[in-house]
mmCIF file of N, CA and C in Angstrom:
data_model
loop_
_atom_site.group_PDB
_atom_site.id
_atom_site.type_symbol
_atom_site.label_atom_id
_atom_site.label_comp_id
_atom_site.label_asym_id
_atom_site.label_seq_id
_atom_site.Cartn_x
_atom_site.Cartn_y
_atom_site.Cartn_z
ATOM 1 N N UNK A 1142 -21.900 16.075 -76.703
ATOM 2 C CA UNK A 1142 -23.005 16.980 -76.871
ATOM 3 C C UNK A 1142 -22.867 18.112 -75.870
ATOM 4 N N UNK A 1143 -23.108 19.303 -76.343
ATOM 5 C CA UNK A 1143 -22.967 20.463 -75.475
ATOM 6 C C UNK A 1143 -24.242 20.666 -74.679
ATOM 7 N N UNK A 1144 -24.096 21.233 -73.529
ATOM 8 C CA UNK A 1144 -25.238 21.533 -72.679
ATOM 9 C C UNK A 1144 -24.750 21.951 -71.309
ATOM 10 N N UNK A 1145 -25.652 22.150 -70.408
ATOM 11 C CA UNK A 1145 -25.247 22.575 -69.069
ATOM 12 C C UNK A 1145 -24.492 21.464 -68.338
ATOM 13 N N UNK A 1146 -23.647 21.882 -67.455
ATOM 14 C CA UNK A 1146 -22.918 20.915 -66.632
ATOM 15 C C UNK A 1146 -23.912 20.143 -65.753
ATOM 16 N N UNK A 1147 -23.654 18.866 -65.497
ATOM 17 C CA UNK A 1147 -24.579 18.102 -64.666
ATOM 18 C C UNK A 1147 -24.574 18.600 -63.219
ATOM 19 N N UNK A 1148 -25.721 18.481 -62.594
ATOM 20 C CA UNK A 1148 -25.859 18.827 -61.180
ATOM 21 C C UNK A 1148 -25.839 17.520 -60.400
ATOM 22 N N UNK A 1149 -24.855 17.347 -59.568
ATOM 23 C CA UNK A 1149 -24.693 16.076 -58.864
ATOM 24 C C UNK A 1149 -25.626 15.924 -57.672
ATOM 25 N N UNK A 1150 -26.346 16.981 -57.310
ATOM 26 C CA UNK A 1150 -27.268 16.872 -56.177
ATOM 27 C C UNK A 1150 -28.448 15.965 -56.481
ATOM 28 N N UNK A 1151 -28.792 15.795 -57.752
ATOM 29 C CA UNK A 1151 -29.957 14.984 -58.075
ATOM 30 C C UNK A 1151 -29.592 13.543 -58.447
ATOM 31 N N UNK A 1152 -28.358 13.170 -58.302
ATOM 32 C CA UNK A 1152 -27.922 11.812 -58.603
ATOM 33 C C UNK A 1152 -28.175 10.939 -57.380
ATOM 34 N N UNK A 1153 -28.890 9.855 -57.604
ATOM 35 C CA UNK A 1153 -29.169 8.917 -56.515
ATOM 36 C C UNK A 1153 -28.059 7.875 -56.506
ATOM 37 N N UNK A 1154 -27.371 7.714 -55.370
ATOM 38 C CA UNK A 1154 -26.275 6.742 -55.340
ATOM 39 C C UNK A 1154 -26.803 5.319 -55.468
ATOM 40 N N UNK A 1155 -26.003 4.477 -56.084
ATOM 41 C CA UNK A 1155 -26.380 3.071 -56.205
ATOM 42 C C UNK A 1155 -26.357 2.444 -54.824
ATOM 43 N N UNK A 1156 -27.013 1.312 -54.698
ATOM 44 C CA UNK A 1156 -27.207 0.701 -53.386
ATOM 45 C C UNK A 1156 -25.893 0.480 -52.636
ATOM 46 N N UNK A 1157 -24.875 0.011 -53.299
ATOM 47 C CA UNK A 1157 -23.612 -0.274 -52.629
ATOM 48 C C UNK A 1157 -22.724 0.943 -52.412
ATOM 49 N N UNK A 1158 -23.084 2.085 -53.018
ATOM 50 C CA UNK A 1158 -22.245 3.274 -52.940
ATOM 51 C C UNK A 1158 -22.484 4.129 -51.702
ATOM 52 N N UNK A 1159 -23.616 3.969 -51.064
ATOM 53 C CA UNK A 1159 -23.946 4.816 -49.915
ATOM 54 C C UNK A 1159 -23.021 4.488 -48.737
ATOM 55 N N UNK A 1160 -22.699 5.517 -47.999
ATOM 56 C CA UNK A 1160 -21.864 5.309 -46.808
ATOM 57 C C UNK A 1160 -22.648 4.510 -45.781
ATOM 58 N N UNK A 1161 -22.004 3.578 -45.108
ATOM 59 C CA UNK A 1161 -22.726 2.781 -44.114
ATOM 60 C C UNK A 1161 -23.234 3.657 -42.974
ATOM 61 N N UNK A 1162 -24.459 3.379 -42.562
ATOM 62 C CA UNK A 1162 -25.043 4.140 -41.466
ATOM 63 C C UNK A 1162 -24.441 3.666 -40.159
ATOM 64 N N UNK A 1163 -24.273 4.565 -39.207
ATOM 65 C CA UNK A 1163 -23.718 4.149 -37.915
ATOM 66 C C UNK A 1163 -24.724 3.297 -37.145
ATOM 67 N N UNK A 1164 -24.203 2.352 -36.400
ATOM 68 C CA UNK A 1164 -25.040 1.484 -35.568
ATOM 69 C C UNK A 1164 -25.238 2.187 -34.230
ATOM 70 N N UNK A 1165 -26.492 2.398 -33.823
ATOM 71 C CA UNK A 1165 -26.704 3.068 -32.545
ATOM 72 C C UNK A 1165 -26.231 2.196 -31.384
ATOM 73 N N UNK A 1166 -25.739 2.802 -30.319
ATOM 74 C CA UNK A 1166 -25.293 2.007 -29.174
ATOM 75 C C UNK A 1166 -26.485 1.401 -28.436
ATOM 76 N N UNK A 1167 -26.223 0.339 -27.703
ATOM 77 C CA UNK A 1167 -27.267 -0.281 -26.888
ATOM 78 C C UNK A 1167 -27.754 0.718 -25.847
ATOM 79 N N UNK A 1168 -29.011 0.586 -25.465
ATOM 80 C CA UNK A 1168 -29.598 1.516 -24.510
ATOM 81 C C UNK A 1168 -29.048 1.269 -23.110
ATOM 82 N N UNK A 1169 -29.013 2.310 -22.296
ATOM 83 C CA UNK A 1169 -28.392 2.243 -20.970
ATOM 84 C C UNK A 1169 -29.045 1.223 -20.047
ATOM 85 N N UNK A 1170 -30.332 1.048 -20.147
ATOM 86 C CA UNK A 1170 -31.053 0.205 -19.204
ATOM 87 C C UNK A 1170 -30.995 -1.287 -19.523
ATOM 88 N N UNK A 1171 -30.334 -1.661 -20.593
ATOM 89 C CA UNK A 1171 -30.331 -3.063 -21.023
ATOM 90 C C UNK A 1171 -29.420 -3.934 -20.158
ATOM 91 N N UNK A 1172 -29.801 -5.218 -20.030
ATOM 92 C CA UNK A 1172 -28.985 -6.191 -19.295
ATOM 93 C C UNK A 1172 -27.767 -6.576 -20.140
ATOM 94 N N UNK A 1173 -26.832 -7.299 -19.525
ATOM 95 C CA UNK A 1173 -25.638 -7.729 -20.259
ATOM 96 C C UNK A 1173 -26.004 -8.656 -21.418
ATOM 97 N N UNK A 1174 -26.956 -9.578 -21.180
ATOM 98 C CA UNK A 1174 -27.373 -10.495 -22.238
ATOM 99 C C UNK A 1174 -28.070 -9.749 -23.370
ATOM 100 N N UNK A 1175 -28.924 -8.789 -23.010
ATOM 101 C CA UNK A 1175 -29.610 -7.989 -24.014
ATOM 102 C C UNK A 1175 -28.645 -7.153 -24.828
ATOM 103 N N UNK A 1176 -27.631 -6.613 -24.149
ATOM 104 C CA UNK A 1176 -26.588 -5.838 -24.832
ATOM 105 C C UNK A 1176 -25.819 -6.706 -25.828
ATOM 106 N N UNK A 1177 -25.519 -7.931 -25.427
ATOM 107 C CA UNK A 1177 -24.803 -8.847 -26.329
ATOM 108 C C UNK A 1177 -25.642 -9.134 -27.572
ATOM 109 N N UNK A 1178 -26.947 -9.322 -27.384
ATOM 110 C CA UNK A 1178 -27.835 -9.555 -28.530
ATOM 111 C C UNK A 1178 -27.881 -8.311 -29.417
ATOM 112 N N UNK A 1179 -27.935 -7.127 -28.800
ATOM 113 C CA UNK A 1179 -27.968 -5.865 -29.559
ATOM 114 C C UNK A 1179 -26.709 -5.752 -30.416
ATOM 115 N N UNK A 1180 -25.552 -5.997 -29.805
ATOM 116 C CA UNK A 1180 -24.286 -5.839 -30.521
ATOM 117 C C UNK A 1180 -24.169 -6.803 -31.694
ATOM 118 N N UNK A 1181 -24.817 -7.964 -31.566
ATOM 119 C CA UNK A 1181 -24.773 -8.940 -32.641
ATOM 120 C C UNK A 1181 -25.792 -8.618 -33.739
ATOM 121 N N UNK A 1182 -26.980 -8.180 -33.353
ATOM 122 C CA UNK A 1182 -28.070 -8.033 -34.310
ATOM 123 C C UNK A 1182 -28.258 -6.625 -34.877
ATOM 124 N N UNK A 1183 -27.909 -5.607 -34.115
ATOM 125 C CA UNK A 1183 -28.148 -4.229 -34.560
ATOM 126 C C UNK A 1183 -27.450 -3.901 -35.883
ATOM 127 N N UNK A 1184 -26.184 -4.309 -36.100
ATOM 128 C CA UNK A 1184 -25.565 -4.002 -37.398
ATOM 129 C C UNK A 1184 -26.316 -4.614 -38.580
ATOM 130 N N UNK A 1185 -26.866 -5.803 -38.390
ATOM 131 C CA UNK A 1185 -27.623 -6.450 -39.459
ATOM 132 C C UNK A 1185 -28.903 -5.673 -39.739
ATOM 133 N N UNK A 1186 -29.583 -5.253 -38.676
ATOM 134 C CA UNK A 1186 -30.830 -4.506 -38.847
ATOM 135 C C UNK A 1186 -30.590 -3.130 -39.470
ATOM 136 N N UNK A 1187 -29.495 -2.489 -39.115
ATOM 137 C CA UNK A 1187 -29.163 -1.189 -39.715
ATOM 138 C C UNK A 1187 -28.864 -1.370 -41.203
ATOM 139 N N UNK A 1188 -28.128 -2.422 -41.551
ATOM 140 C CA UNK A 1188 -27.803 -2.675 -42.957
ATOM 141 C C UNK A 1188 -29.063 -2.942 -43.780
ATOM 142 N N UNK A 1189 -30.086 -3.508 -43.161
ATOM 143 C CA UNK A 1189 -31.344 -3.786 -43.862
ATOM 144 C C UNK A 1189 -32.343 -2.642 -43.748
ATOM 145 N N UNK A 1190 -31.914 -1.511 -43.180
ATOM 146 C CA UNK A 1190 -32.772 -0.334 -42.983
ATOM 147 C C UNK A 1190 -34.001 -0.649 -42.144
ATOM 148 N N UNK A 1191 -33.823 -1.445 -41.107
ATOM 149 C CA UNK A 1191 -34.943 -1.795 -40.234
ATOM 150 C C UNK A 1191 -34.777 -1.282 -38.816
ATOM 151 N N UNK A 1192 -33.686 -0.593 -38.527
ATOM 152 C CA UNK A 1192 -33.472 -0.071 -37.177
ATOM 153 C C UNK A 1192 -33.310 1.438 -37.247
ATOM 154 N N UNK A 1193 -34.430 2.118 -37.235
ATOM 155 C CA UNK A 1193 -34.443 3.574 -37.193
ATOM 156 C C UNK A 1193 -34.382 4.008 -35.729
ATOM 157 N N UNK A 1194 -33.952 5.229 -35.451
ATOM 158 C CA UNK A 1194 -33.838 5.667 -34.047
ATOM 159 C C UNK A 1194 -35.131 5.549 -33.243
ATOM 160 N N UNK A 1195 -36.267 5.763 -33.870
ATOM 161 C CA UNK A 1195 -37.517 5.689 -33.116
ATOM 162 C C UNK A 1195 -37.983 4.255 -32.866
ATOM 163 N N UNK A 1196 -37.276 3.264 -33.397
ATOM 164 C CA UNK A 1196 -37.571 1.859 -33.116
ATOM 165 C C UNK A 1196 -36.630 1.278 -32.059
ATOM 166 N N UNK A 1197 -35.743 2.080 -31.520
ATOM 167 C CA UNK A 1197 -34.699 1.565 -30.630
ATOM 168 C C UNK A 1197 -35.270 0.880 -29.394
ATOM 169 N N UNK A 1198 -36.298 1.458 -28.779
ATOM 170 C CA UNK A 1198 -36.862 0.839 -27.575
ATOM 171 C C UNK A 1198 -37.486 -0.522 -27.881
ATOM 172 N N UNK A 1199 -38.205 -0.614 -28.990
ATOM 173 C CA UNK A 1199 -38.827 -1.883 -29.350
ATOM 174 C C UNK A 1199 -37.771 -2.925 -29.707
ATOM 175 N N UNK A 1200 -36.728 -2.508 -30.415
ATOM 176 C CA UNK A 1200 -35.662 -3.448 -30.735
ATOM 177 C C UNK A 1200 -34.905 -3.867 -29.476
ATOM 178 N N UNK A 1201 -34.762 -2.949 -28.516
ATOM 179 C CA UNK A 1201 -34.132 -3.288 -27.240
ATOM 180 C C UNK A 1201 -34.978 -4.322 -26.496
ATOM 181 N N UNK A 1202 -36.303 -4.194 -26.571
ATOM 182 C CA UNK A 1202 -37.180 -5.192 -25.943
ATOM 183 C C UNK A 1202 -36.978 -6.558 -26.590
ATOM 184 N N UNK A 1203 -36.799 -6.588 -27.913
ATOM 185 C CA UNK A 1203 -36.510 -7.851 -28.592
ATOM 186 C C UNK A 1203 -35.188 -8.435 -28.093
ATOM 187 N N UNK A 1204 -34.177 -7.589 -27.998
ATOM 188 C CA UNK A 1204 -32.861 -8.056 -27.541
ATOM 189 C C UNK A 1204 -32.931 -8.560 -26.100
ATOM 190 N N UNK A 1205 -33.733 -7.921 -25.262
ATOM 191 C CA UNK A 1205 -33.912 -8.389 -23.889
ATOM 192 C C UNK A 1205 -34.596 -9.752 -23.868
ATOM 193 N N UNK A 1206 -35.563 -9.966 -24.770
ATOM 194 C CA UNK A 1206 -36.217 -11.271 -24.863
ATOM 195 C C UNK A 1206 -35.215 -12.338 -25.294
ATOM 196 N N UNK A 1207 -34.326 -11.981 -26.220
ATOM 197 C CA UNK A 1207 -33.267 -12.914 -26.633
ATOM 198 C C UNK A 1207 -32.363 -13.233 -25.444
ATOM 199 N N UNK A 1208 -31.978 -12.209 -24.692
ATOM 200 C CA UNK A 1208 -31.140 -12.407 -23.511
ATOM 201 C C UNK A 1208 -31.823 -13.273 -22.471
ATOM 202 N N UNK A 1209 -33.119 -13.038 -22.237
ATOM 203 C CA UNK A 1209 -33.872 -13.864 -21.287
ATOM 204 C C UNK A 1209 -33.904 -15.308 -21.750
ATOM 205 N N UNK A 1210 -34.165 -15.520 -23.042
ATOM 206 C CA UNK A 1210 -34.209 -16.872 -23.579
ATOM 207 C C UNK A 1210 -32.881 -17.592 -23.353
ATOM 208 N N UNK A 1211 -31.790 -16.902 -23.618
ATOM 209 C CA UNK A 1211 -30.466 -17.501 -23.422
ATOM 210 C C UNK A 1211 -30.214 -17.817 -21.945
ATOM 211 N N UNK A 1212 -30.579 -16.885 -21.063
ATOM 212 C CA UNK A 1212 -30.350 -17.074 -19.632
ATOM 213 C C UNK A 1212 -31.177 -18.248 -19.092
ATOM 214 N N UNK A 1213 -32.461 -18.315 -19.458
ATOM 215 C CA UNK A 1213 -33.317 -19.390 -18.961
ATOM 216 C C UNK A 1213 -32.927 -20.743 -19.551
ATOM 217 N N UNK A 1214 -32.446 -20.742 -20.786
ATOM 218 C CA UNK A 1214 -31.967 -21.988 -21.379
ATOM 219 C C UNK A 1214 -30.737 -22.488 -20.622
ATOM 220 N N UNK A 1215 -29.847 -21.577 -20.252
ATOM 221 C CA UNK A 1215 -28.678 -21.959 -19.455
ATOM 222 C C UNK A 1215 -29.077 -22.484 -18.085
ATOM 223 N N UNK A 1216 -30.075 -21.843 -17.447
ATOM 224 C CA UNK A 1216 -30.557 -22.319 -16.150
ATOM 225 C C UNK A 1216 -31.102 -23.730 -16.250
ATOM 226 N N UNK A 1217 -31.870 -23.991 -17.308
ATOM 227 C CA UNK A 1217 -32.438 -25.327 -17.489
ATOM 228 C C UNK A 1217 -31.358 -26.361 -17.793
ATOM 229 N N UNK A 1218 -30.315 -25.957 -18.499
ATOM 230 C CA UNK A 1218 -29.215 -26.885 -18.784
ATOM 231 C C UNK A 1218 -28.498 -27.281 -17.494
ATOM 232 N N UNK A 1219 -28.380 -26.328 -16.566
ATOM 233 C CA UNK A 1219 -27.701 -26.634 -15.295
ATOM 234 C C UNK A 1219 -28.601 -27.410 -14.337
ATOM 235 N N UNK A 1220 -29.871 -27.002 -14.215
ATOM 236 C CA UNK A 1220 -30.739 -27.583 -13.190
ATOM 237 C C UNK A 1220 -31.648 -28.690 -13.717
ATOM 238 N N UNK A 1221 -31.832 -28.775 -15.005
ATOM 239 C CA UNK A 1221 -32.788 -29.715 -15.574
ATOM 240 C C UNK A 1221 -34.149 -29.055 -15.720
ATOM 241 N N UNK A 1222 -34.995 -29.638 -16.543
ATOM 242 C CA UNK A 1222 -36.301 -29.046 -16.815
ATOM 243 C C UNK A 1222 -37.327 -29.349 -15.731
ATOM 244 N N UNK A 1223 -37.101 -30.430 -14.978
ATOM 245 C CA UNK A 1223 -38.083 -30.869 -13.989
ATOM 246 C C UNK A 1223 -37.433 -31.072 -12.630
ATOM 247 N N UNK A 1224 -38.266 -31.059 -11.607
ATOM 248 C CA UNK A 1224 -37.836 -31.437 -10.258
ATOM 249 C C UNK A 1224 -38.918 -32.338 -9.680
ATOM 250 N N UNK A 1225 -38.545 -33.115 -8.684
ATOM 251 C CA UNK A 1225 -39.493 -34.065 -8.094
ATOM 252 C C UNK A 1225 -40.065 -33.511 -6.808
ATOM 253 N N UNK A 1226 -41.356 -33.778 -6.616
ATOM 254 C CA UNK A 1226 -42.064 -33.346 -5.418
ATOM 255 C C UNK A 1226 -42.719 -34.578 -4.809
ATOM 256 N N UNK A 1227 -42.593 -34.713 -3.511
ATOM 257 C CA UNK A 1227 -43.221 -35.829 -2.808
ATOM 258 C C UNK A 1227 -44.638 -35.422 -2.426
ATOM 259 N N UNK A 1228 -45.613 -36.187 -2.910
ATOM 260 C CA UNK A 1228 -47.007 -35.935 -2.576
ATOM 261 C C UNK A 1228 -47.598 -37.182 -1.942
ATOM 262 N N UNK A 1229 -48.847 -37.095 -1.553
ATOM 263 C CA UNK A 1229 -49.476 -38.279 -0.939
ATOM 264 C C UNK A 1229 -49.650 -39.398 -1.948
ATOM 265 N N UNK A 1230 -49.580 -39.064 -3.247
ATOM 266 C CA UNK A 1230 -49.681 -40.068 -4.305
ATOM 267 C C UNK A 1230 -48.315 -40.545 -4.787
ATOM 268 N N UNK A 1231 -47.257 -40.143 -4.100
ATOM 269 C CA UNK A 1231 -45.911 -40.534 -4.490
ATOM 270 C C UNK A 1231 -45.147 -39.374 -5.085
ATOM 271 N N UNK A 1232 -44.075 -39.684 -5.773
ATOM 272 C CA UNK A 1232 -43.253 -38.642 -6.394
ATOM 273 C C UNK A 1232 -43.898 -38.148 -7.687
ATOM 274 N N UNK A 1233 -43.896 -36.837 -7.874
ATOM 275 C CA UNK A 1233 -44.389 -36.242 -9.109
ATOM 276 C C UNK A 1233 -43.334 -35.298 -9.664
ATOM 277 N N UNK A 1234 -43.269 -35.253 -10.980
ATOM 278 C CA UNK A 1234 -42.345 -34.320 -11.630
ATOM 279 C C UNK A 1234 -43.071 -33.020 -11.927
ATOM 280 N N UNK A 1235 -42.429 -31.907 -11.629
ATOM 281 C CA UNK A 1235 -42.960 -30.577 -11.889
ATOM 282 C C UNK A 1235 -41.971 -29.822 -12.775
ATOM 283 N N UNK A 1236 -42.513 -29.002 -13.658
ATOM 284 C CA UNK A 1236 -41.642 -28.169 -14.493
ATOM 285 C C UNK A 1236 -41.059 -27.060 -13.632
ATOM 286 N N UNK A 1237 -39.818 -26.730 -13.918
ATOM 287 C CA UNK A 1237 -39.190 -25.608 -13.232
ATOM 288 C C UNK A 1237 -39.780 -24.287 -13.742
ATOM 289 N N UNK A 1238 -39.683 -23.260 -12.921
ATOM 290 C CA UNK A 1238 -40.190 -21.934 -13.299
ATOM 291 C C UNK A 1238 -39.453 -21.411 -14.526
ATOM 292 N N UNK A 1239 -38.177 -21.730 -14.653
ATOM 293 C CA UNK A 1239 -37.397 -21.257 -15.801
ATOM 294 C C UNK A 1239 -37.940 -21.809 -17.114
ATOM 295 N N UNK A 1240 -38.604 -22.974 -17.057
ATOM 296 C CA UNK A 1240 -39.174 -23.549 -18.274
ATOM 297 C C UNK A 1240 -40.269 -22.635 -18.816
ATOM 298 N N UNK A 1241 -41.183 -22.199 -17.982
ATOM 299 C CA UNK A 1241 -42.249 -21.291 -18.395
ATOM 300 C C UNK A 1241 -41.710 -19.929 -18.787
ATOM 301 N N UNK A 1242 -40.699 -19.459 -18.070
ATOM 302 C CA UNK A 1242 -40.105 -18.165 -18.401
ATOM 303 C C UNK A 1242 -39.428 -18.210 -19.769
ATOM 304 N N UNK A 1243 -38.798 -19.341 -20.076
ATOM 305 C CA UNK A 1243 -38.165 -19.480 -21.393
ATOM 306 C C UNK A 1243 -39.219 -19.482 -22.496
ATOM 307 N N UNK A 1244 -40.346 -20.155 -22.254
ATOM 308 C CA UNK A 1244 -41.421 -20.178 -23.245
ATOM 309 C C UNK A 1244 -41.981 -18.770 -23.473
ATOM 310 N N UNK A 1245 -42.109 -18.003 -22.395
ATOM 311 C CA UNK A 1245 -42.595 -16.630 -22.518
ATOM 312 C C UNK A 1245 -41.606 -15.749 -23.278
ATOM 313 N N UNK A 1246 -40.314 -15.938 -23.006
ATOM 314 C CA UNK A 1246 -39.284 -15.173 -23.725
ATOM 315 C C UNK A 1246 -39.308 -15.524 -25.213
ATOM 316 N N UNK A 1247 -39.499 -16.807 -25.532
ATOM 317 C CA UNK A 1247 -39.576 -17.225 -26.931
ATOM 318 C C UNK A 1247 -40.795 -16.606 -27.617
ATOM 319 N N UNK A 1248 -41.925 -16.574 -26.926
ATOM 320 C CA UNK A 1248 -43.128 -15.958 -27.499
ATOM 321 C C UNK A 1248 -42.893 -14.465 -27.748
ATOM 322 N N UNK A 1249 -42.220 -13.793 -26.832
ATOM 323 C CA UNK A 1249 -41.890 -12.372 -27.024
ATOM 324 C C UNK A 1249 -40.957 -12.188 -28.214
ATOM 325 N N UNK A 1250 -39.972 -13.075 -28.334
ATOM 326 C CA UNK A 1250 -39.051 -12.994 -29.468
ATOM 327 C C UNK A 1250 -39.819 -13.134 -30.785
ATOM 328 N N UNK A 1251 -40.734 -14.088 -30.838
ATOM 329 C CA UNK A 1251 -41.477 -14.310 -32.074
ATOM 330 C C UNK A 1251 -42.385 -13.125 -32.398
ATOM 331 N N UNK A 1252 -43.055 -12.600 -31.388
ATOM 332 C CA UNK A 1252 -43.992 -11.505 -31.608
ATOM 333 C C UNK A 1252 -43.264 -10.221 -32.029
ATOM 334 N N UNK A 1253 -42.237 -9.840 -31.279
ATOM 335 C CA UNK A 1253 -41.524 -8.599 -31.597
ATOM 336 C C UNK A 1253 -40.632 -8.788 -32.821
ATOM 337 N N UNK A 1254 -40.016 -9.956 -32.923
ATOM 338 C CA UNK A 1254 -39.133 -10.225 -34.053
ATOM 339 C C UNK A 1254 -39.848 -10.159 -35.394
ATOM 340 N N UNK A 1255 -41.150 -10.470 -35.416
ATOM 341 C CA UNK A 1255 -41.915 -10.399 -36.661
ATOM 342 C C UNK A 1255 -41.937 -8.974 -37.204
ATOM 343 N N UNK A 1256 -41.924 -7.993 -36.318
ATOM 344 C CA UNK A 1256 -41.956 -6.594 -36.745
ATOM 345 C C UNK A 1256 -40.655 -6.178 -37.428
ATOM 346 N N UNK A 1257 -39.560 -6.878 -37.110
ATOM 347 C CA UNK A 1257 -38.253 -6.547 -37.680
ATOM 348 C C UNK A 1257 -37.818 -7.544 -38.758
ATOM 349 N N UNK A 1258 -38.675 -8.517 -39.097
ATOM 350 C CA UNK A 1258 -38.331 -9.494 -40.126
ATOM 351 C C UNK A 1258 -37.301 -10.498 -39.653
ATOM 352 N N UNK A 1259 -37.438 -10.984 -38.430
ATOM 353 C CA UNK A 1259 -36.423 -11.861 -37.842
ATOM 354 C C UNK A 1259 -36.630 -13.347 -38.142
ATOM 355 N N UNK A 1260 -37.697 -13.727 -38.824
ATOM 356 C CA UNK A 1260 -37.876 -15.118 -39.249
ATOM 357 C C UNK A 1260 -37.906 -15.137 -40.777
ATOM 358 N N UNK A 1261 -37.700 -16.294 -41.391
ATOM 359 C CA UNK A 1261 -37.715 -16.337 -42.857
ATOM 360 C C UNK A 1261 -39.035 -15.847 -43.455
ATOM 361 N N UNK A 1262 -40.155 -16.181 -42.828
ATOM 362 C CA UNK A 1262 -41.455 -15.758 -43.341
ATOM 363 C C UNK A 1262 -41.592 -14.243 -43.228
ATOM 364 N N UNK A 1263 -41.219 -13.695 -42.071
ATOM 365 C CA UNK A 1263 -41.320 -12.255 -41.868
ATOM 366 C C UNK A 1263 -40.332 -11.497 -42.753
ATOM 367 N N UNK A 1264 -39.177 -12.080 -42.974
ATOM 368 C CA UNK A 1264 -38.177 -11.472 -43.872
ATOM 369 C C UNK A 1264 -38.763 -11.318 -45.269
ATOM 370 N N UNK A 1265 -39.389 -12.366 -45.739
ATOM 371 C CA UNK A 1265 -39.987 -12.330 -47.080
ATOM 372 C C UNK A 1265 -41.136 -11.324 -47.126
ATOM 373 N N UNK A 1266 -41.924 -11.281 -46.055
ATOM 374 C CA UNK A 1266 -43.054 -10.356 -46.008
ATOM 375 C C UNK A 1266 -42.581 -8.910 -46.081
ATOM 376 N N UNK A 1267 -41.500 -8.595 -45.363
ATOM 377 C CA UNK A 1267 -41.006 -7.229 -45.345
ATOM 378 C C UNK A 1267 -40.253 -6.845 -46.611
ATOM 379 N N UNK A 1268 -39.598 -7.807 -47.252
ATOM 380 C CA UNK A 1268 -38.810 -7.473 -48.428
ATOM 381 C C UNK A 1268 -39.565 -7.727 -49.724
ATOM 382 N N UNK A 1269 -40.824 -8.144 -49.627
ATOM 383 C CA UNK A 1269 -41.618 -8.431 -50.818
ATOM 384 C C UNK A 1269 -41.851 -7.180 -51.644
ATOM 385 N N UNK A 1270 -42.232 -7.379 -52.871
ATOM 386 C CA UNK A 1270 -42.447 -6.275 -53.782
ATOM 387 C C UNK A 1270 -43.849 -5.697 -53.722
ATOM 388 N N UNK A 1271 -44.571 -5.913 -52.663
ATOM 389 C CA UNK A 1271 -45.919 -5.382 -52.568
ATOM 390 C C UNK A 1271 -46.930 -6.400 -53.037
ATOM 391 N N UNK A 1272 -48.121 -5.917 -53.347
ATOM 392 C CA UNK A 1272 -49.199 -6.818 -53.725
ATOM 393 C C UNK A 1272 -49.087 -7.299 -55.160
ATOM 394 N N UNK A 1273 -48.413 -6.572 -55.980
ATOM 395 C CA UNK A 1273 -48.346 -6.941 -57.378
ATOM 396 C C UNK A 1273 -49.560 -6.398 -58.117
ATOM 397 N N UNK A 1274 -49.727 -6.811 -59.358
ATOM 398 C CA UNK A 1274 -50.833 -6.340 -60.186
ATOM 399 C C UNK A 1274 -51.702 -7.544 -60.528
ATOM 400 N N UNK A 1275 -52.911 -7.566 -60.003
ATOM 401 C CA UNK A 1275 -53.810 -8.697 -60.193
ATOM 402 C C UNK A 1275 -54.090 -8.928 -61.669
ATOM 403 N N UNK A 1276 -54.372 -7.856 -62.418
ATOM 404 C CA UNK A 1276 -54.720 -8.016 -63.822
ATOM 405 C C UNK A 1276 -53.523 -8.481 -64.645
ATOM 406 N N UNK A 1277 -52.350 -7.999 -64.295
ATOM 407 C CA UNK A 1277 -51.141 -8.429 -65.005
ATOM 408 C C UNK A 1277 -50.897 -9.915 -64.749
ATOM 409 N N UNK A 1278 -51.062 -10.349 -63.503
ATOM 410 C CA UNK A 1278 -50.902 -11.770 -63.169
ATOM 411 C C UNK A 1278 -51.942 -12.620 -63.907
ATOM 412 N N UNK A 1279 -53.181 -12.127 -63.974
ATOM 413 C CA UNK A 1279 -54.251 -12.858 -64.649
ATOM 414 C C UNK A 1279 -53.986 -12.957 -66.153
ATOM 415 N N UNK A 1280 -53.539 -11.860 -66.769
ATOM 416 C CA UNK A 1280 -53.225 -11.888 -68.204
ATOM 417 C C UNK A 1280 -52.079 -12.867 -68.477
ATOM 418 N N UNK A 1281 -51.080 -12.857 -67.618
ATOM 419 C CA UNK A 1281 -49.947 -13.776 -67.788
ATOM 420 C C UNK A 1281 -50.413 -15.230 -67.685
ATOM 421 N N UNK A 1282 -51.302 -15.503 -66.725
ATOM 422 C CA UNK A 1282 -51.808 -16.854 -66.546
ATOM 423 C C UNK A 1282 -52.636 -17.294 -67.760
ATOM 424 N N UNK A 1283 -53.497 -16.401 -68.250
ATOM 425 C CA UNK A 1283 -54.304 -16.724 -69.420
ATOM 426 C C UNK A 1283 -53.435 -16.943 -70.661
ATOM 427 N N UNK A 1284 -52.398 -16.139 -70.813
ATOM 428 C CA UNK A 1284 -51.506 -16.290 -71.960
ATOM 429 C C UNK A 1284 -50.764 -17.626 -71.896
ATOM 430 N N UNK A 1285 -50.349 -18.032 -70.703
ATOM 431 C CA UNK A 1285 -49.641 -19.310 -70.591
ATOM 432 C C UNK A 1285 -50.586 -20.483 -70.806
ATOM 433 N N UNK A 1286 -51.862 -20.345 -70.406
ATOM 434 C CA UNK A 1286 -52.846 -21.417 -70.639
ATOM 435 C C UNK A 1286 -53.186 -21.530 -72.108
ATOM 436 N N UNK A 1287 -53.235 -20.403 -72.814
ATOM 437 C CA UNK A 1287 -53.568 -20.400 -74.229
ATOM 438 C C UNK A 1287 -52.467 -21.026 -75.071
ATOM 439 N N UNK A 1288 -51.238 -20.897 -74.631
ATOM 440 C CA UNK A 1288 -50.113 -21.436 -75.410
ATOM 441 C C UNK A 1288 -49.951 -22.934 -75.231
ATOM 442 N N UNK A 1289 -50.621 -23.508 -74.266
ATOM 443 C CA UNK A 1289 -50.485 -24.953 -74.018
ATOM 444 C C UNK A 1289 -51.362 -25.745 -74.914
#
């Protein structure tokens, strides 16, 4: 069929055809552990379109929480979770400071990670198709009940 030549500027590339976006480098102020987490996780977040440049500081905070969690877990593996203290009532076991710090790092990971879809529940929430159509769902349900 004859007609004007197509204009390729209005063609939307298919999902797999787009050039991969560059992964931003880790921020200068990050610790070695945080940098290691960034290098492992940032490419995944970029591929899922969840790491925009203006989210870099928040994602770096997540990576630092991951690094803290790893560091405190290693400390607890070397020193143990508890130590003994001699009191007037005898020996008592006390939790090490690293135990509480690890719990705090885990809470930070969960809180910040939810914003980036880092758990299965958050992943589903972020990749969901929206609210859907209530009336369409209701009509479908009524139609399936009527056919039974």
